[in-house]
Amino acid sequence: MRRPVHRLAMAVLVMTGVMAGVLPLSPAAAESRHLVGTWSAASDRLTVDDRLLAPIGGQTIRMVARTSVGGSGLRIRLSNVFGVVPVTFKSVHLGLQAYGAEIVGKTNRPLTFGGRAWVTIRPGQAVWSDALPGKISGRQDVVISAYVPTTVEQVTGHDRAYATTYLSTPGNHAAGESGEAFTTTSLQWYFLDRIAVTADGGIGSVVALGDSITDGTGQGNDANRRWTDYLYQRVGQLPAKKRVGVLNVGIAGNRVLYTGVGPSALSRFKRDALSQPGVRTIVVLEGINDISRGEYTSAKPLIEAYKKMIKLAHARKLRILGGTLTPFYGYSTWTEEREEIRQEVNAWIRTGKAFDGVIDFDKAVRDPGYPAQLAAAYDHGDHIHLSDAGRRRLAYTVRLSHL
């Protein structure tokens, strides 16, 4: 569906800077402004799904991401952290989505990197773009188009975007507003892992570290119904000065202690959580995969890992909140022994006083009559992942004053 014309027109004015004609900031005000994350996705080395012709190269990638908090001077970060060869981007543009791969007229603008229209990123590195003049609002669907001229076989990206990415026929189509050249689709994000804006000094970001429950398993594609999306719907209703960026760094299948589907949460904690621009608070909701797929005989390994995360966060003077692990009775790997470990972990999170605050996700979505299982309304159907109502319930369990 097309968006209402008046909303598109407003977005065009903001992106082109016409509405950004505010008075120059005083030196004191300028100093108080800082970079704040407005969108993020945790990266890994991508696998190839059956909808994508691999490898990437000689074509343009067009991705859609929804901002959370608004601000000025938008920047994106492209990552080659898991690559094995340098990756060159000859042309990168950012515009506003009209629908599908089509971009709202006159919003598609080139991004530069150190003043250049191109950038080469070495393996293991990530690079921020220069700031794009003008303002961008929160909850805005931005489109990033990047021309990759040479073949890249090992791509850094996010596997389960639950968002459509558009891949072009051969050639550089980054500057175009039409979607006609983008004939193939994928459900992965490529190279893009962060978007940030400049905002007032009092505005920060909250990072949600997790697994598939945070990543959004169970939602429809392009639905933006992760629990973090619902959280920002709440945050977005606050006065502008009290809003925060909400950054989702969940990886479906991820574990706290074991590197398998993505690096372990403990090993990626610094990169995906602590180094986010403007981060003030981290929410940890992860560990159910360690329990449901592991051979642990107690909660001790997970508790020790949480303690390490807490120590790292406190060393940066950041707030870290612990989310209790949600039920999974009825799932194929549930056993009484694993349920005992989950209960032990949750008891420690609730009473251990190690986290700066507790978000009792377990209590929010469990069946009151049988607490080992999800309430029927919150169960996506496999007895471990959440329905839209369940993910929304998680978001409304968070106390905004704790962020």
Short mmCIF file of C-alpha atoms in Angstrom, two decimals:
data_model
loop_
_atom_site.label_atom_id
_atom_site.label_comp_id
_atom_site.label_asym_id
_atom_site.label_seq_id
_atom_site.Cartn_x
_atom_site.Cartn_y
_atom_site.Cartn_z
CA MET A 1 0.00 0.00 0.00
CA ARG A 2 1.10 3.55 -0.68
CA ARG A 3 1.50 5.82 2.31
CA PRO A 4 -0.73 8.89 2.60
CA VAL A 5 0.65 11.64 0.38
CA HIS A 6 0.81 14.21 3.17
CA ARG A 7 3.10 11.96 5.22
CA LEU A 8 5.39 11.36 2.25
CA ALA A 9 5.54 15.07 1.50
CA MET A 10 6.48 15.84 5.08
CA ALA A 11 9.20 13.19 5.00
CA VAL A 12 10.63 14.63 1.77
CA LEU A 13 10.84 18.10 3.30
CA VAL A 14 12.63 16.81 6.38
CA MET A 15 15.10 14.65 4.46
CA THR A 16 16.02 17.41 2.02
CA GLY A 17 16.65 19.79 4.89
CA VAL A 18 13.91 22.30 4.08
CA MET A 19 12.38 21.83 7.50
CA ALA A 20 15.75 21.58 9.17
CA GLY A 21 16.38 25.30 8.88
CA VAL A 22 16.81 25.92 12.58
CA LEU A 23 19.06 28.62 14.01
CA PRO A 24 22.73 27.68 14.37
CA LEU A 25 23.50 25.97 17.66
CA SER A 26 25.38 27.89 20.31
CA PRO A 27 28.81 26.43 21.21
CA ALA A 28 27.42 25.02 24.47
CA ALA A 29 24.46 23.42 22.72
CA ALA A 30 26.67 21.99 20.00
CA GLU A 31 28.93 20.38 22.58
CA SER A 32 25.95 18.73 24.30
CA ARG A 33 24.85 16.98 21.09
CA HIS A 34 26.24 13.53 20.39
CA LEU A 35 25.87 10.46 18.20
CA VAL A 36 23.03 8.12 19.18
CA GLY A 37 22.14 4.78 17.65
CA THR A 38 18.73 4.69 15.99
CA TRP A 39 18.91 1.21 14.39
CA SER A 40 21.18 -1.80 14.58
CA ALA A 41 21.46 -5.45 13.62
CA ALA A 42 23.93 -7.99 14.96
CA SER A 43 26.26 -9.34 12.28
CA ASP A 44 27.57 -12.78 11.41
CA ARG A 45 28.98 -14.49 8.32
CA LEU A 46 25.92 -15.04 6.14
CA THR A 47 24.80 -18.38 4.84
CA VAL A 48 23.02 -18.64 1.50
CA ASP A 49 19.30 -19.27 1.48
CA ASP A 50 17.45 -20.87 -1.39
CA ARG A 51 16.05 -17.54 -2.58
CA LEU A 52 19.38 -15.87 -3.18
CA LEU A 53 21.78 -16.34 -6.05
CA ALA A 54 25.22 -16.19 -4.47
CA PRO A 55 27.76 -14.68 -4.37
CA ILE A 56 27.07 -10.95 -4.10
CA GLY A 57 28.81 -8.73 -6.64
CA GLY A 58 28.46 -6.60 -9.75
CA GLN A 59 25.06 -5.44 -8.56
CA THR A 60 23.27 -3.07 -6.20
CA ILE A 61 21.82 -4.07 -2.83
CA ARG A 62 18.80 -2.11 -1.59
CA MET A 63 17.90 -2.56 2.10
CA VAL A 64 15.15 -1.11 4.30
CA ALA A 65 15.62 -0.24 7.96
CA ARG A 66 13.29 1.54 10.36
CA THR A 67 14.74 4.25 12.59
CA SER A 68 13.76 4.52 16.24
CA VAL A 69 14.81 7.89 17.67
CA GLY A 70 15.05 10.89 15.33
CA GLY A 71 17.83 13.43 14.96
CA SER A 72 20.09 15.15 12.46
CA GLY A 73 23.25 14.24 10.55
CA LEU A 74 22.35 10.61 9.92
CA ARG A 75 25.25 8.18 9.45
CA ILE A 76 25.34 4.51 8.52
CA ARG A 77 27.96 1.89 9.30
CA LEU A 78 29.01 -0.79 6.83
CA SER A 79 30.77 -3.85 8.20
CA ASN A 80 33.19 -6.41 6.80
CA VAL A 81 33.93 -7.87 10.23
CA PHE A 82 33.45 -11.47 9.07
CA GLY A 83 34.87 -11.01 5.59
CA VAL A 84 38.10 -12.52 4.30
CA VAL A 85 38.84 -10.02 1.51
CA PRO A 86 38.44 -6.23 1.21
CA VAL A 87 35.00 -5.09 0.03
CA THR A 88 34.58 -1.95 -2.08
CA PHE A 89 31.36 0.06 -2.30
CA LYS A 90 31.46 2.38 -5.31
CA SER A 91 28.18 4.16 -4.61
CA VAL A 92 26.01 4.30 -1.50
CA HIS A 93 22.74 6.24 -1.28
CA LEU A 94 20.05 6.75 1.34
CA GLY A 95 16.43 7.71 0.73
CA LEU A 96 12.94 7.16 2.08
CA GLN A 97 10.87 4.14 1.15
CA ALA A 98 7.74 4.69 -0.92
CA TYR A 99 6.88 0.99 -1.23
CA GLY A 100 8.92 -2.07 -2.08
CA ALA A 101 12.20 -1.08 -3.73
CA GLU A 102 10.82 2.27 -4.87
CA ILE A 103 12.11 5.43 -3.21
CA VAL A 104 10.21 8.65 -2.53
CA GLY A 105 11.10 11.21 -5.18
CA LYS A 106 13.95 13.61 -4.41
CA THR A 107 14.94 11.88 -1.16
CA ASN A 108 17.65 9.55 -2.49
CA ARG A 109 20.96 11.20 -1.65
CA PRO A 110 24.58 10.02 -1.86
CA LEU A 111 26.52 9.13 1.25
CA THR A 112 30.23 9.84 1.47
CA PHE A 113 33.05 8.28 3.44
CA GLY A 114 35.80 10.68 4.41
CA GLY A 115 34.52 12.97 1.67
CA ARG A 116 34.76 10.27 -1.02
CA ALA A 117 31.89 8.67 -2.92
CA TRP A 118 33.42 5.22 -2.48
CA VAL A 119 34.94 3.20 0.33
CA THR A 120 36.95 0.00 0.68
CA ILE A 121 36.60 -1.90 3.95
CA ARG A 122 39.29 -4.35 5.00
CA PRO A 123 38.44 -7.73 6.57
CA GLY A 124 37.62 -7.41 10.25
CA GLN A 125 36.77 -3.71 9.92
CA ALA A 126 33.65 -1.52 9.85
CA VAL A 127 33.37 2.06 8.55
CA TRP A 128 30.97 4.91 9.36
CA SER A 129 29.74 7.22 6.63
CA ASP A 130 29.95 10.99 6.87
CA ALA A 131 26.90 12.75 8.30
CA LEU A 132 24.03 13.38 5.91
CA PRO A 133 22.73 16.98 6.27
CA GLY A 134 19.16 17.46 7.47
CA LYS A 135 16.88 15.78 9.97
CA ILE A 136 15.27 12.37 10.05
CA SER A 137 12.29 11.43 12.20
CA GLY A 138 11.82 8.39 14.36
CA ARG A 139 9.96 5.33 12.98
CA GLN A 140 10.95 6.25 9.44
CA ASP A 141 11.67 3.56 6.82
CA VAL A 142 14.97 4.49 5.23
CA VAL A 143 16.39 2.75 2.16
CA ILE A 144 20.12 2.14 1.84
CA SER A 145 21.34 1.29 -1.66
CA ALA A 146 24.93 0.11 -2.13
CA TYR A 147 26.68 -0.84 -5.36
CA VAL A 148 29.18 -3.67 -4.88
CA PRO A 149 31.23 -3.86 -8.10
CA THR A 150 33.25 -7.02 -7.42
CA THR A 151 32.34 -10.48 -6.20
CA VAL A 152 32.13 -11.06 -2.45
CA GLU A 153 31.76 -14.69 -1.42
CA GLN A 154 31.79 -14.34 2.37
CA VAL A 155 29.35 -11.61 3.27
CA THR A 156 28.97 -9.99 6.68
CA GLY A 157 25.33 -9.38 7.51
CA HIS A 158 22.24 -10.40 9.44
CA ASP A 159 20.60 -13.66 8.47
CA ARG A 160 16.99 -13.28 9.67
CA ALA A 161 16.07 -9.71 8.93
CA TYR A 162 12.33 -10.41 8.61
CA ALA A 163 12.58 -7.51 6.17
CA THR A 164 12.80 -7.61 2.39
CA THR A 165 16.12 -6.72 0.78
CA TYR A 166 16.14 -6.05 -2.96
CA LEU A 167 18.94 -7.18 -5.28
CA SER A 168 19.39 -5.64 -8.70
CA THR A 169 20.30 -6.88 -12.12
CA PRO A 170 23.99 -6.18 -12.97
CA GLY A 171 25.13 -2.59 -12.61
CA ASN A 172 25.04 0.47 -10.41
CA HIS A 173 21.43 1.40 -9.60
CA ALA A 174 22.09 3.02 -6.22
CA ALA A 175 21.12 6.56 -7.28
CA GLY A 176 17.88 5.54 -8.96
CA GLU A 177 14.50 5.98 -7.29
CA SER A 178 12.69 3.34 -9.33
CA GLY A 179 12.57 -0.23 -8.12
CA GLU A 180 12.42 -1.77 -11.60
CA ALA A 181 16.05 -2.94 -11.65
CA PHE A 182 15.63 -4.82 -8.37
CA THR A 183 14.32 -8.13 -9.59
CA THR A 184 15.46 -10.48 -6.80
CA THR A 185 14.68 -10.40 -3.10
CA SER A 186 16.20 -11.79 0.07
CA LEU A 187 15.36 -11.71 3.77
CA GLN A 188 18.86 -10.76 4.92
CA TRP A 189 20.66 -7.50 5.56
CA TYR A 190 24.07 -7.20 3.88
CA PHE A 191 27.03 -5.28 5.34
CA LEU A 192 24.78 -2.71 7.08
CA ASP A 193 24.87 -3.03 10.86
CA ARG A 194 24.24 0.43 12.35
CA ILE A 195 22.48 3.72 11.76
CA ALA A 196 22.99 6.71 14.06
CA VAL A 197 21.89 10.32 14.33
CA THR A 198 23.09 13.35 16.22
CA ALA A 199 20.77 14.17 19.11
CA ASP A 200 20.67 16.20 22.31
CA GLY A 201 23.06 15.11 25.02
CA GLY A 202 20.24 13.87 27.25
CA ILE A 203 19.11 11.32 24.67
CA GLY A 204 20.75 7.90 24.62
CA SER A 205 20.06 4.40 23.36
CA VAL A 206 19.02 1.07 24.85
CA VAL A 207 20.46 -2.15 23.43
CA ALA A 208 18.49 -5.41 23.47
CA LEU A 209 20.86 -8.39 23.44
CA GLY A 210 19.19 -11.70 22.77
CA ASP A 211 18.30 -14.69 20.62
CA SER A 212 15.32 -15.46 18.36
CA ILE A 213 12.83 -14.07 20.86
CA THR A 214 14.50 -10.67 20.46
CA ASP A 215 15.39 -11.15 16.78
CA GLY A 216 11.67 -11.48 16.04
CA THR A 217 10.98 -15.10 15.11
CA GLY A 218 7.24 -15.55 14.56
CA GLN A 219 6.50 -12.16 13.02
CA GLY A 220 5.53 -11.62 9.41
CA ASN A 221 8.13 -10.25 7.01
CA ASP A 222 8.24 -6.44 6.86
CA ALA A 223 5.85 -6.34 9.84
CA ASN A 224 8.23 -4.63 12.31
CA ARG A 225 6.70 -6.53 15.23
CA ARG A 226 9.78 -7.45 17.24
CA TRP A 227 9.33 -6.74 20.93
CA THR A 228 11.82 -3.90 20.50
CA ASP A 229 9.59 -2.38 17.80
CA TYR A 230 6.67 -2.42 20.21
CA LEU A 231 8.94 -0.92 22.86
CA TYR A 232 9.78 2.03 20.65
CA GLN A 233 6.10 2.58 19.94
CA ARG A 234 5.84 3.25 23.67
CA VAL A 235 9.02 5.29 23.84
CA GLY A 236 7.94 7.35 20.83
CA GLN A 237 4.92 8.60 22.76
CA LEU A 238 7.15 10.24 25.37
CA PRO A 239 8.21 13.90 25.12
CA ALA A 240 11.08 14.25 22.64
CA LYS A 241 13.68 14.88 25.34
CA LYS A 242 12.82 11.59 27.09
CA ARG A 243 13.01 9.32 24.06
CA VAL A 244 15.79 6.79 23.50
CA GLY A 245 17.06 4.88 20.52
CA VAL A 246 16.09 1.19 20.66
CA LEU A 247 18.69 -1.12 19.14
CA ASN A 248 17.99 -4.79 18.46
CA VAL A 249 21.06 -7.07 18.43
CA GLY A 250 19.26 -10.38 18.69
CA ILE A 251 20.44 -13.39 16.69
CA ALA A 252 18.05 -16.30 16.21
CA GLY A 253 19.62 -19.49 17.56
CA ASN A 254 22.29 -17.59 19.49
CA ARG A 255 23.62 -18.81 22.83
CA VAL A 256 25.30 -17.01 25.70
CA LEU A 257 28.23 -19.41 26.03
CA TYR A 258 28.51 -21.35 22.78
CA THR A 259 29.56 -20.00 19.39
CA GLY A 260 27.40 -21.68 16.76
CA VAL A 261 24.65 -19.59 15.25
CA GLY A 262 26.59 -16.35 15.47
CA PRO A 263 29.32 -15.63 17.97
CA SER A 264 28.31 -16.34 21.56
CA ALA A 265 26.57 -13.49 23.33
CA LEU A 266 29.46 -13.26 25.76
CA SER A 267 32.04 -12.96 22.99
CA ARG A 268 30.04 -10.38 20.99
CA PHE A 269 28.98 -8.34 24.00
CA LYS A 270 31.61 -5.64 23.55
CA ARG A 271 31.04 -5.18 19.82
CA ASP A 272 27.25 -5.51 19.69
CA ALA A 273 26.30 -3.86 22.99
CA LEU A 274 29.04 -1.81 24.67
CA SER A 275 30.28 -0.01 21.55
CA GLN A 276 26.90 1.21 20.32
CA PRO A 277 26.77 5.01 19.94
CA GLY A 278 25.04 6.72 22.83
CA VAL A 279 24.31 3.48 24.69
CA ARG A 280 23.04 4.00 28.24
CA THR A 281 21.22 0.76 29.04
CA ILE A 282 21.56 -2.87 27.98
CA VAL A 283 18.75 -5.42 28.29
CA VAL A 284 19.89 -9.06 28.35
CA LEU A 285 17.29 -11.69 27.40
CA GLU A 286 19.29 -14.74 26.43
CA GLY A 287 20.08 -18.19 27.73
CA ILE A 288 17.13 -20.35 26.76
CA ASN A 289 19.08 -21.88 23.85
CA ASP A 290 21.95 -22.73 26.18
CA ILE A 291 19.49 -24.59 28.40
CA SER A 292 17.29 -26.19 25.74
CA ARG A 293 20.20 -27.39 23.62
CA GLY A 294 22.92 -27.83 26.21
CA GLU A 295 24.08 -30.46 28.65
CA TYR A 296 24.32 -28.25 31.73
CA THR A 297 23.58 -29.74 35.12
CA SER A 298 23.16 -26.39 36.87
CA ALA A 299 22.62 -22.71 36.23
CA LYS A 300 26.15 -21.83 37.31
CA PRO A 301 27.76 -21.42 33.83
CA LEU A 302 25.04 -19.02 32.70
CA ILE A 303 25.11 -17.07 35.94
CA GLU A 304 28.88 -16.64 35.68
CA ALA A 305 28.49 -15.38 32.11
CA TYR A 306 25.87 -12.84 33.20
CA LYS A 307 28.23 -11.64 35.92
CA LYS A 308 30.95 -11.05 33.32
CA MET A 309 28.56 -9.00 31.20
CA ILE A 310 27.50 -6.97 34.22
CA LYS A 311 31.13 -6.28 35.13
CA LEU A 312 31.91 -5.14 31.58
CA ALA A 313 28.85 -2.88 31.47
CA HIS A 314 29.59 -1.33 34.85
CA ALA A 315 33.18 -0.66 33.81
CA ARG A 316 31.69 1.59 31.11
CA LYS A 317 29.24 3.07 33.64
CA LEU A 318 26.31 1.59 31.76
CA ARG A 319 23.06 0.28 33.18
CA ILE A 320 22.31 -3.41 32.55
CA LEU A 321 18.94 -5.05 33.07
CA GLY A 322 18.30 -8.79 33.33
CA GLY A 323 15.32 -10.37 31.61
CA THR A 324 13.99 -13.63 33.03
CA LEU A 325 13.92 -16.54 30.58
CA THR A 326 10.51 -17.33 29.15
CA PRO A 327 8.85 -20.80 29.31
CA PHE A 328 9.35 -23.58 26.76
CA TYR A 329 7.32 -26.55 28.03
CA GLY A 330 5.98 -28.43 25.01
CA TYR A 331 9.01 -27.59 22.86
CA SER A 332 10.81 -30.63 21.48
CA THR A 333 13.86 -30.31 23.74
CA TRP A 334 12.05 -29.57 27.03
CA THR A 335 12.86 -31.84 29.99
CA GLU A 336 12.21 -31.56 33.70
CA GLU A 337 15.95 -31.20 34.31
CA ARG A 338 16.21 -28.29 31.88
CA GLU A 339 13.17 -26.67 33.40
CA GLU A 340 14.84 -26.82 36.81
CA ILE A 341 17.86 -25.00 35.38
CA ARG A 342 15.62 -22.31 33.84
CA GLN A 343 13.91 -21.80 37.17
CA GLU A 344 17.30 -21.60 38.90
CA VAL A 345 18.54 -18.98 36.42
CA ASN A 346 15.36 -16.93 36.83
CA ALA A 347 15.53 -17.10 40.62
CA TRP A 348 19.07 -15.70 40.49
CA ILE A 349 18.09 -12.93 38.07
CA ARG A 350 15.17 -11.94 40.31
CA THR A 351 16.93 -12.11 43.67
CA GLY A 352 20.68 -11.97 43.00
CA LYS A 353 20.75 -8.15 42.90
CA ALA A 354 23.58 -8.28 40.36
CA PHE A 355 21.67 -6.61 37.52
CA ASP A 356 20.69 -2.97 37.88
CA GLY A 357 17.09 -3.98 37.38
CA VAL A 358 14.96 -6.99 36.52
CA ILE A 359 12.39 -7.32 33.72
CA ASP A 360 10.23 -10.32 34.54
CA PHE A 361 9.47 -11.48 31.01
CA ASP A 362 8.78 -15.00 32.30
CA LYS A 363 6.00 -13.87 34.60
CA ALA A 364 4.52 -11.68 31.87
CA VAL A 365 3.94 -14.43 29.30
CA ARG A 366 3.66 -17.69 31.26
CA ASP A 367 0.45 -19.60 31.80
CA PRO A 368 -0.73 -18.77 35.34
CA GLY A 369 -2.17 -22.26 35.68
CA TYR A 370 0.98 -24.00 34.50
CA PRO A 371 4.00 -21.66 34.75
CA ALA A 372 6.35 -23.96 32.84
CA GLN A 373 4.53 -23.16 29.60
CA LEU A 374 3.60 -20.05 27.64
CA ALA A 375 0.06 -18.72 27.92
CA ALA A 376 -1.83 -19.81 24.81
CA ALA A 377 -2.38 -16.25 23.59
CA TYR A 378 1.37 -15.59 23.68
CA ASP A 379 2.49 -18.85 22.04
CA HIS A 380 3.40 -18.66 18.34
CA GLY A 381 2.65 -22.37 18.13
CA ASP A 382 5.94 -24.14 18.78
CA HIS A 383 5.81 -23.48 22.56
CA ILE A 384 9.03 -21.46 22.69
CA HIS A 385 8.58 -18.52 20.31
CA LEU A 386 6.09 -15.76 20.89
CA SER A 387 3.07 -14.56 18.98
CA ASP A 388 2.68 -10.89 18.05
CA ALA A 389 0.67 -10.50 21.26
CA GLY A 390 3.47 -12.17 23.21
CA ARG A 391 6.16 -9.88 21.82
CA ARG A 392 3.97 -6.89 22.48
CA ARG A 393 3.49 -8.13 26.04
CA LEU A 394 7.27 -8.22 26.52
CA ALA A 395 7.52 -4.60 25.42
CA TYR A 396 4.84 -3.50 27.87
CA THR A 397 6.60 -5.33 30.71
CA VAL A 398 9.56 -2.94 30.51
CA ARG A 399 9.44 0.01 32.87
CA LEU A 400 10.39 3.00 30.75
CA SER A 401 11.87 4.74 33.78
CA HIS A 402 14.53 2.00 33.90
CA LEU A 403 15.80 2.81 30.42
#
